[in-house]
């Protein structure tokens, strides 16, 4: 069973001034491109890549063009080799995508934007409650057999992403597993990660997480409330608290790269999920900049 978890604060690099980045001469023509206001939000959280004391090459491509290329792929769902010619070479973009996913840059960018988005919404940076849920996604032939499985309930052969969100739907934790992993088993990993968020003491979940998971959470000091379907419920109905995480799953699915899993590595799928939320949060923050 393959299980990949993304949580915590990630790397905390020295803030970068937007003037430290190479300027971009690219014409912004795609819906996924960053606006000037969005880049002002993102730029301080992206390493400029200047040579260190040990040497190294100077950056050749603008970091803004790299970010726009990753956002284009996440938003439009193309293959790496099909990136438009006005972006840097796809090999370069993929290298930065893999590097930033590994060194914690994407995690730090996502979590910093989440704190800022909560502040704009009038919330404290640290959430006090969470909602958890999962979503099975069909996998392409690029996903190895060792990291995929069959979800008999949803009749999906692929991977499953397990997420925890705050009460306004912003992503706290994302975990990627084979689709055959039961929610109650993955819920232990989610709750363990949520437990390390200092102020979270309450979590809501659906009936798939009932059973020993409630006792496991109590041992961690987290209260799990199971929100079951209404008696005699037929069809879709909005249920208290659960609609928040289901709305977040629909937000994530706006990016076509997340509708089906094409990533060979589960950590890259988790990074694409985070990029889908980065697009949403950077746009919200850009609207509130003076």
mmCIF file of C-alpha atoms in Angstrom:
data_model
loop_
_atom_site.group_PDB
_atom_site.id
_atom_site.type_symbol
_atom_site.label_atom_id
_atom_site.label_comp_id
_atom_site.label_asym_id
_atom_site.label_seq_id
_atom_site.Cartn_x
_atom_site.Cartn_y
_atom_site.Cartn_z
ATOM 1 C CA UNK A 1 0.000 0.000 0.000
ATOM 2 C CA UNK A 2 1.388 3.392 -1.016
ATOM 3 C CA UNK A 3 0.429 6.318 1.177
ATOM 4 C CA UNK A 4 1.756 9.863 0.810
ATOM 5 C CA UNK A 5 0.913 12.621 3.289
ATOM 6 C CA UNK A 6 1.391 16.371 2.964
ATOM 7 C CA UNK A 7 0.922 18.502 6.054
ATOM 8 C CA UNK A 8 2.771 20.904 8.291
ATOM 9 C CA UNK A 9 4.348 24.204 7.369
ATOM 10 C CA UNK A 10 6.893 23.040 4.799
ATOM 11 C CA UNK A 11 10.102 24.887 4.098
ATOM 12 C CA UNK A 12 10.468 28.452 5.378
ATOM 13 C CA UNK A 13 12.886 30.174 3.004
ATOM 14 C CA UNK A 14 13.969 33.762 3.397
ATOM 15 C CA UNK A 15 11.282 36.017 1.898
ATOM 16 C CA UNK A 16 12.146 37.072 -1.640
ATOM 17 C CA UNK A 17 11.480 40.535 -3.003
ATOM 18 C CA UNK A 18 9.659 40.586 -6.320
ATOM 19 C CA UNK A 19 12.509 42.696 -7.710
ATOM 20 C CA UNK A 20 14.951 39.824 -7.052
ATOM 21 C CA UNK A 21 13.227 37.639 -9.640
ATOM 22 C CA UNK A 22 14.109 37.807 -13.290
ATOM 23 C CA UNK A 23 11.538 39.918 -15.153
ATOM 24 C CA UNK A 24 9.113 38.127 -17.423
ATOM 25 C CA UNK A 25 8.618 39.282 -20.994
ATOM 26 C CA UNK A 26 5.862 36.761 -21.694
ATOM 27 C CA UNK A 27 2.479 38.055 -22.803
ATOM 28 C CA UNK A 28 -0.214 36.870 -20.343
ATOM 29 C CA UNK A 29 -2.815 35.162 -22.530
ATOM 30 C CA UNK A 30 -4.113 32.110 -20.647
ATOM 31 C CA UNK A 31 -6.796 32.077 -17.913
ATOM 32 C CA UNK A 32 -4.381 30.284 -15.580
ATOM 33 C CA UNK A 33 -1.680 32.970 -15.857
ATOM 34 C CA UNK A 34 -0.866 35.062 -12.811
ATOM 35 C CA UNK A 35 -1.983 38.663 -12.852
ATOM 36 C CA UNK A 36 0.409 41.324 -11.593
ATOM 37 C CA UNK A 37 -1.472 41.427 -8.288
ATOM 38 C CA UNK A 38 -1.290 37.634 -7.936
ATOM 39 C CA UNK A 39 2.442 37.624 -8.632
ATOM 40 C CA UNK A 40 2.976 40.223 -5.920
ATOM 41 C CA UNK A 41 1.321 37.755 -3.527
ATOM 42 C CA UNK A 42 3.269 34.705 -4.718
ATOM 43 C CA UNK A 43 6.702 36.176 -5.497
ATOM 44 C CA UNK A 44 7.962 36.510 -1.879
ATOM 45 C CA UNK A 45 7.316 32.781 -1.340
ATOM 46 C CA UNK A 46 9.215 31.532 -4.419
ATOM 47 C CA UNK A 47 13.024 31.178 -4.122
ATOM 48 C CA UNK A 48 14.824 33.441 -6.572
ATOM 49 C CA UNK A 49 17.543 30.858 -7.233
ATOM 50 C CA UNK A 50 20.581 33.116 -7.085
ATOM 51 C CA UNK A 51 24.003 31.431 -6.948
ATOM 52 C CA UNK A 52 25.164 30.544 -3.427
ATOM 53 C CA UNK A 53 28.641 30.863 -1.945
ATOM 54 C CA UNK A 54 29.422 27.448 -3.377
ATOM 55 C CA UNK A 55 28.623 28.691 -6.847
ATOM 56 C CA UNK A 56 25.915 27.578 -9.220
ATOM 57 C CA UNK A 57 24.352 28.853 -12.382
ATOM 58 C CA UNK A 58 22.393 32.054 -12.547
ATOM 59 C CA UNK A 59 18.682 31.621 -13.325
ATOM 60 C CA UNK A 60 17.875 31.747 -17.011
ATOM 61 C CA UNK A 61 14.062 31.625 -16.928
ATOM 62 C CA UNK A 62 11.737 33.906 -14.995
ATOM 63 C CA UNK A 63 10.232 32.243 -11.934
ATOM 64 C CA UNK A 64 6.907 33.806 -12.886
ATOM 65 C CA UNK A 65 7.006 31.942 -16.202
ATOM 66 C CA UNK A 66 7.760 28.687 -14.347
ATOM 67 C CA UNK A 67 4.810 29.238 -11.987
ATOM 68 C CA UNK A 68 2.514 30.105 -14.900
ATOM 69 C CA UNK A 69 3.564 26.943 -16.738
ATOM 70 C CA UNK A 70 2.808 24.722 -13.723
ATOM 71 C CA UNK A 71 -0.536 26.461 -13.233
ATOM 72 C CA UNK A 72 -1.322 26.019 -16.944
ATOM 73 C CA UNK A 73 -0.688 22.272 -16.710
ATOM 74 C CA UNK A 74 -2.719 21.913 -13.500
ATOM 75 C CA UNK A 75 -5.606 24.023 -14.801
ATOM 76 C CA UNK A 76 -5.838 22.663 -18.353
ATOM 77 C CA UNK A 77 -4.716 19.081 -17.826
ATOM 78 C CA UNK A 78 -2.266 18.783 -20.709
ATOM 79 C CA UNK A 79 0.790 16.523 -20.779
ATOM 80 C CA UNK A 80 4.175 18.025 -19.919
ATOM 81 C CA UNK A 81 5.420 17.800 -23.503
ATOM 82 C CA UNK A 82 2.382 19.751 -24.714
ATOM 83 C CA UNK A 83 3.173 22.952 -22.803
ATOM 84 C CA UNK A 84 2.839 25.921 -25.196
ATOM 85 C CA UNK A 85 6.024 27.217 -26.762
ATOM 86 C CA UNK A 86 5.856 30.592 -24.982
ATOM 87 C CA UNK A 87 6.684 28.855 -21.686
ATOM 88 C CA UNK A 88 10.187 27.676 -20.746
ATOM 89 C CA UNK A 89 11.117 24.152 -21.989
ATOM 90 C CA UNK A 90 8.889 21.493 -20.463
ATOM 91 C CA UNK A 91 11.920 19.658 -19.024
ATOM 92 C CA UNK A 92 12.829 22.796 -17.066
ATOM 93 C CA UNK A 93 9.276 23.298 -15.825
ATOM 94 C CA UNK A 94 8.988 19.669 -14.734
ATOM 95 C CA UNK A 95 12.337 19.889 -12.932
ATOM 96 C CA UNK A 96 11.126 22.864 -10.896
ATOM 97 C CA UNK A 97 7.796 21.145 -10.228
ATOM 98 C CA UNK A 98 9.589 18.066 -8.858
ATOM 99 C CA UNK A 99 12.158 20.120 -6.918
ATOM 100 C CA UNK A 100 9.629 22.429 -5.269
ATOM 101 C CA UNK A 101 7.426 19.450 -4.373
ATOM 102 C CA UNK A 102 10.358 17.723 -2.660
ATOM 103 C CA UNK A 103 12.008 20.615 -0.822
ATOM 104 C CA UNK A 104 8.749 21.914 0.693
ATOM 105 C CA UNK A 105 8.434 25.086 -1.393
ATOM 106 C CA UNK A 106 4.935 24.179 -2.639
ATOM 107 C CA UNK A 107 3.828 23.236 0.875
ATOM 108 C CA UNK A 108 5.156 26.493 2.330
ATOM 109 C CA UNK A 109 3.574 28.534 -0.484
ATOM 110 C CA UNK A 110 0.207 26.830 -0.033
ATOM 111 C CA UNK A 111 0.136 27.086 3.768
ATOM 112 C CA UNK A 112 1.259 30.729 3.818
ATOM 113 C CA UNK A 113 -1.451 31.687 1.331
ATOM 114 C CA UNK A 114 -3.964 29.736 3.434
ATOM 115 C CA UNK A 115 -3.044 31.747 6.548
ATOM 116 C CA UNK A 116 -3.362 34.984 4.593
ATOM 117 C CA UNK A 117 -6.701 33.928 3.105
ATOM 118 C CA UNK A 118 -8.038 33.101 6.562
ATOM 119 C CA UNK A 119 -6.930 36.532 7.797
ATOM 120 C CA UNK A 120 -8.709 38.260 4.886
ATOM 121 C CA UNK A 121 -11.845 36.262 5.770
ATOM 122 C CA UNK A 122 -11.678 37.537 9.346
ATOM 123 C CA UNK A 123 -10.414 34.258 10.816
ATOM 124 C CA UNK A 124 -7.418 33.491 13.004
ATOM 125 C CA UNK A 125 -4.449 32.000 11.128
ATOM 126 C CA UNK A 126 -4.639 28.740 13.090
ATOM 127 C CA UNK A 127 -7.908 26.781 12.583
ATOM 128 C CA UNK A 128 -9.666 25.186 15.544
ATOM 129 C CA UNK A 129 -11.783 22.615 13.670
ATOM 130 C CA UNK A 130 -11.526 20.439 10.581
ATOM 131 C CA UNK A 131 -13.668 18.310 8.269
ATOM 132 C CA UNK A 132 -12.292 15.191 6.576
ATOM 133 C CA UNK A 133 -13.391 13.270 3.486
ATOM 134 C CA UNK A 134 -11.963 11.338 0.542
ATOM 135 C CA UNK A 135 -12.371 11.130 -3.221
ATOM 136 C CA UNK A 136 -11.448 8.242 -5.517
ATOM 137 C CA UNK A 137 -9.927 9.185 -8.877
ATOM 138 C CA UNK A 138 -9.368 6.966 -11.896
ATOM 139 C CA UNK A 139 -5.706 6.457 -12.708
ATOM 140 C CA UNK A 140 -4.079 6.597 -16.129
ATOM 141 C CA UNK A 141 -1.643 4.000 -17.402
ATOM 142 C CA UNK A 142 1.230 6.142 -16.090
ATOM 143 C CA UNK A 143 0.310 5.237 -12.491
ATOM 144 C CA UNK A 144 2.199 2.155 -11.325
ATOM 145 C CA UNK A 145 0.294 -0.902 -10.101
ATOM 146 C CA UNK A 146 2.012 -0.659 -6.700
ATOM 147 C CA UNK A 147 0.408 2.726 -5.957
ATOM 148 C CA UNK A 148 -3.098 2.093 -7.290
ATOM 149 C CA UNK A 149 -6.035 -0.061 -6.198
ATOM 150 C CA UNK A 150 -9.724 -0.740 -6.764
ATOM 151 C CA UNK A 151 -12.457 1.038 -4.831
ATOM 152 C CA UNK A 152 -15.313 -1.481 -4.920
ATOM 153 C CA UNK A 153 -17.847 1.016 -3.557
ATOM 154 C CA UNK A 154 -17.194 3.682 -6.222
ATOM 155 C CA UNK A 155 -16.063 1.139 -8.860
ATOM 156 C CA UNK A 156 -12.895 3.140 -9.482
ATOM 157 C CA UNK A 157 -9.477 1.728 -10.291
ATOM 158 C CA UNK A 158 -6.881 4.293 -9.292
ATOM 159 C CA UNK A 159 -5.898 6.404 -6.324
ATOM 160 C CA UNK A 160 -7.780 8.075 -3.518
ATOM 161 C CA UNK A 161 -7.043 11.496 -2.108
ATOM 162 C CA UNK A 162 -7.916 12.069 1.542
ATOM 163 C CA UNK A 163 -8.212 15.689 2.655
ATOM 164 C CA UNK A 164 -8.818 17.684 5.792
ATOM 165 C CA UNK A 165 -10.121 21.241 5.454
ATOM 166 C CA UNK A 166 -10.937 24.060 7.835
ATOM 167 C CA UNK A 167 -14.449 25.399 8.372
ATOM 168 C CA UNK A 168 -14.268 27.723 5.338
ATOM 169 C CA UNK A 169 -13.015 24.958 3.032
ATOM 170 C CA UNK A 170 -9.283 25.703 2.843
ATOM 171 C CA UNK A 171 -6.998 22.689 2.608
ATOM 172 C CA UNK A 172 -5.135 21.640 5.762
ATOM 173 C CA UNK A 173 -3.857 18.152 4.911
ATOM 174 C CA UNK A 174 -3.831 16.035 1.764
ATOM 175 C CA UNK A 175 -2.910 12.351 1.631
ATOM 176 C CA UNK A 176 -2.744 10.160 -1.470
ATOM 177 C CA UNK A 177 -3.230 6.396 -1.315
ATOM 178 C CA UNK A 178 -4.404 3.512 -3.441
ATOM 179 C CA UNK A 179 -8.165 3.643 -4.006
ATOM 180 C CA UNK A 180 -8.522 0.330 -2.156
ATOM 181 C CA UNK A 181 -7.571 1.915 1.197
ATOM 182 C CA UNK A 182 -10.575 2.219 3.506
ATOM 183 C CA UNK A 183 -11.514 5.658 4.811
ATOM 184 C CA UNK A 184 -11.341 4.553 8.446
ATOM 185 C CA UNK A 185 -7.741 3.408 7.950
ATOM 186 C CA UNK A 186 -6.661 6.545 6.116
ATOM 187 C CA UNK A 187 -8.556 8.599 8.696
ATOM 188 C CA UNK A 188 -5.982 7.646 11.312
ATOM 189 C CA UNK A 189 -3.258 9.248 9.208
ATOM 190 C CA UNK A 190 -5.370 12.361 8.626
ATOM 191 C CA UNK A 191 -6.209 12.735 12.306
ATOM 192 C CA UNK A 192 -2.584 12.208 13.270
ATOM 193 C CA UNK A 193 -1.639 15.090 10.945
ATOM 194 C CA UNK A 194 -4.551 17.274 12.112
ATOM 195 C CA UNK A 195 -3.549 16.553 15.715
ATOM 196 C CA UNK A 196 -0.248 18.351 15.066
ATOM 197 C CA UNK A 197 -2.087 21.551 14.150
ATOM 198 C CA UNK A 198 -1.917 23.248 17.541
ATOM 199 C CA UNK A 199 -5.511 24.444 17.972
ATOM 200 C CA UNK A 200 -7.629 21.804 16.186
ATOM 201 C CA UNK A 201 -9.761 19.928 18.726
ATOM 202 C CA UNK A 202 -12.920 19.180 16.711
ATOM 203 C CA UNK A 203 -13.341 17.194 13.494
ATOM 204 C CA UNK A 204 -16.415 16.241 11.467
ATOM 205 C CA UNK A 205 -16.602 13.189 9.211
ATOM 206 C CA UNK A 206 -19.142 10.980 7.444
ATOM 207 C CA UNK A 207 -20.226 7.505 8.530
ATOM 208 C CA UNK A 208 -17.361 5.878 6.608
ATOM 209 C CA UNK A 209 -15.059 6.989 9.425
ATOM 210 C CA UNK A 210 -17.156 5.544 12.266
ATOM 211 C CA UNK A 211 -15.889 2.792 14.549
ATOM 212 C CA UNK A 212 -12.512 2.614 16.254
ATOM 213 C CA UNK A 213 -11.417 5.862 14.595
ATOM 214 C CA UNK A 214 -13.442 7.848 17.132
ATOM 215 C CA UNK A 215 -11.571 6.222 20.004
ATOM 216 C CA UNK A 216 -8.249 6.739 18.218
ATOM 217 C CA UNK A 217 -9.005 10.454 17.844
ATOM 218 C CA UNK A 218 -10.048 10.752 21.489
ATOM 219 C CA UNK A 219 -6.644 9.397 22.517
ATOM 220 C CA UNK A 220 -5.063 12.238 20.509
ATOM 221 C CA UNK A 221 -7.305 14.821 22.159
ATOM 222 C CA UNK A 222 -9.449 15.383 19.050
ATOM 223 C CA UNK A 223 -13.227 14.949 19.100
ATOM 224 C CA UNK A 224 -14.692 13.327 15.981
ATOM 225 C CA UNK A 225 -18.382 13.949 15.256
ATOM 226 C CA UNK A 226 -19.935 11.588 12.706
ATOM 227 C CA UNK A 227 -22.464 13.360 10.469
ATOM 228 C CA UNK A 228 -24.667 10.556 9.153
ATOM 229 C CA UNK A 229 -27.251 10.751 6.399
ATOM 230 C CA UNK A 230 -30.736 11.830 7.345
ATOM 231 C CA UNK A 231 -33.294 9.139 8.113
ATOM 232 C CA UNK A 232 -35.054 8.189 4.897
ATOM 233 C CA UNK A 233 -32.752 10.357 2.786
ATOM 234 C CA UNK A 234 -33.050 9.730 -0.959
ATOM 235 C CA UNK A 235 -30.721 11.488 -3.337
ATOM 236 C CA UNK A 236 -28.463 14.437 -2.529
ATOM 237 C CA UNK A 237 -29.064 16.616 0.506
ATOM 238 C CA UNK A 238 -26.862 19.257 2.094
ATOM 239 C CA UNK A 239 -25.635 17.893 5.423
ATOM 240 C CA UNK A 240 -24.230 20.046 8.243
ATOM 241 C CA UNK A 241 -20.462 20.603 7.986
ATOM 242 C CA UNK A 242 -19.973 17.864 5.390
ATOM 243 C CA UNK A 243 -20.928 20.207 2.554
ATOM 244 C CA UNK A 244 -17.788 22.270 3.288
ATOM 245 C CA UNK A 245 -15.324 19.510 2.436
ATOM 246 C CA UNK A 246 -17.442 18.357 -0.512
ATOM 247 C CA UNK A 247 -17.315 21.896 -1.883
ATOM 248 C CA UNK A 248 -13.516 21.862 -1.553
ATOM 249 C CA UNK A 249 -13.364 18.621 -3.540
ATOM 250 C CA UNK A 250 -15.353 20.352 -6.285
ATOM 251 C CA UNK A 251 -12.942 23.325 -6.148
ATOM 252 C CA UNK A 252 -10.027 20.954 -6.633
ATOM 253 C CA UNK A 253 -11.763 19.310 -9.599
ATOM 254 C CA UNK A 254 -11.934 22.646 -11.407
ATOM 255 C CA UNK A 255 -8.330 21.928 -12.384
ATOM 256 C CA UNK A 256 -8.517 19.266 -15.064
ATOM 257 C CA UNK A 257 -5.234 17.651 -14.061
ATOM 258 C CA UNK A 258 -6.930 16.519 -10.830
ATOM 259 C CA UNK A 259 -9.998 14.977 -12.481
ATOM 260 C CA UNK A 260 -7.922 11.941 -13.408
ATOM 261 C CA UNK A 261 -4.607 10.879 -11.887
ATOM 262 C CA UNK A 262 -1.751 10.988 -14.396
ATOM 263 C CA UNK A 263 1.093 11.374 -11.891
ATOM 264 C CA UNK A 264 3.622 8.574 -11.644
ATOM 265 C CA UNK A 265 4.506 9.605 -8.089
ATOM 266 C CA UNK A 266 1.799 10.122 -5.435
ATOM 267 C CA UNK A 267 3.664 13.144 -4.053
ATOM 268 C CA UNK A 268 3.301 14.848 -7.422
ATOM 269 C CA UNK A 269 -0.463 14.273 -7.338
ATOM 270 C CA UNK A 270 -0.566 15.833 -3.857
ATOM 271 C CA UNK A 271 1.398 18.810 -5.209
ATOM 272 C CA UNK A 272 -1.062 19.271 -8.094
ATOM 273 C CA UNK A 273 -3.918 19.280 -5.556
ATOM 274 C CA UNK A 274 -2.099 22.003 -3.636
ATOM 275 C CA UNK A 275 -1.514 23.996 -6.843
ATOM 276 C CA UNK A 276 -5.254 23.888 -7.550
ATOM 277 C CA UNK A 277 -5.868 25.515 -4.154
ATOM 278 C CA UNK A 278 -2.989 27.959 -4.676
ATOM 279 C CA UNK A 279 -4.754 29.242 -7.808
ATOM 280 C CA UNK A 280 -7.973 29.795 -5.848
ATOM 281 C CA UNK A 281 -6.311 31.475 -2.853
ATOM 282 C CA UNK A 282 -3.968 33.717 -4.866
ATOM 283 C CA UNK A 283 -6.955 35.042 -6.815
ATOM 284 C CA UNK A 284 -8.851 35.778 -3.619
ATOM 285 C CA UNK A 285 -5.870 37.589 -2.110
ATOM 286 C CA UNK A 286 -5.253 39.557 -5.309
ATOM 287 C CA UNK A 287 -8.781 40.957 -5.128
ATOM 288 C CA UNK A 288 -8.077 42.329 -1.647
ATOM 289 C CA UNK A 289 -4.763 43.993 -2.455
ATOM 290 C CA UNK A 290 -4.859 47.796 -2.574
#
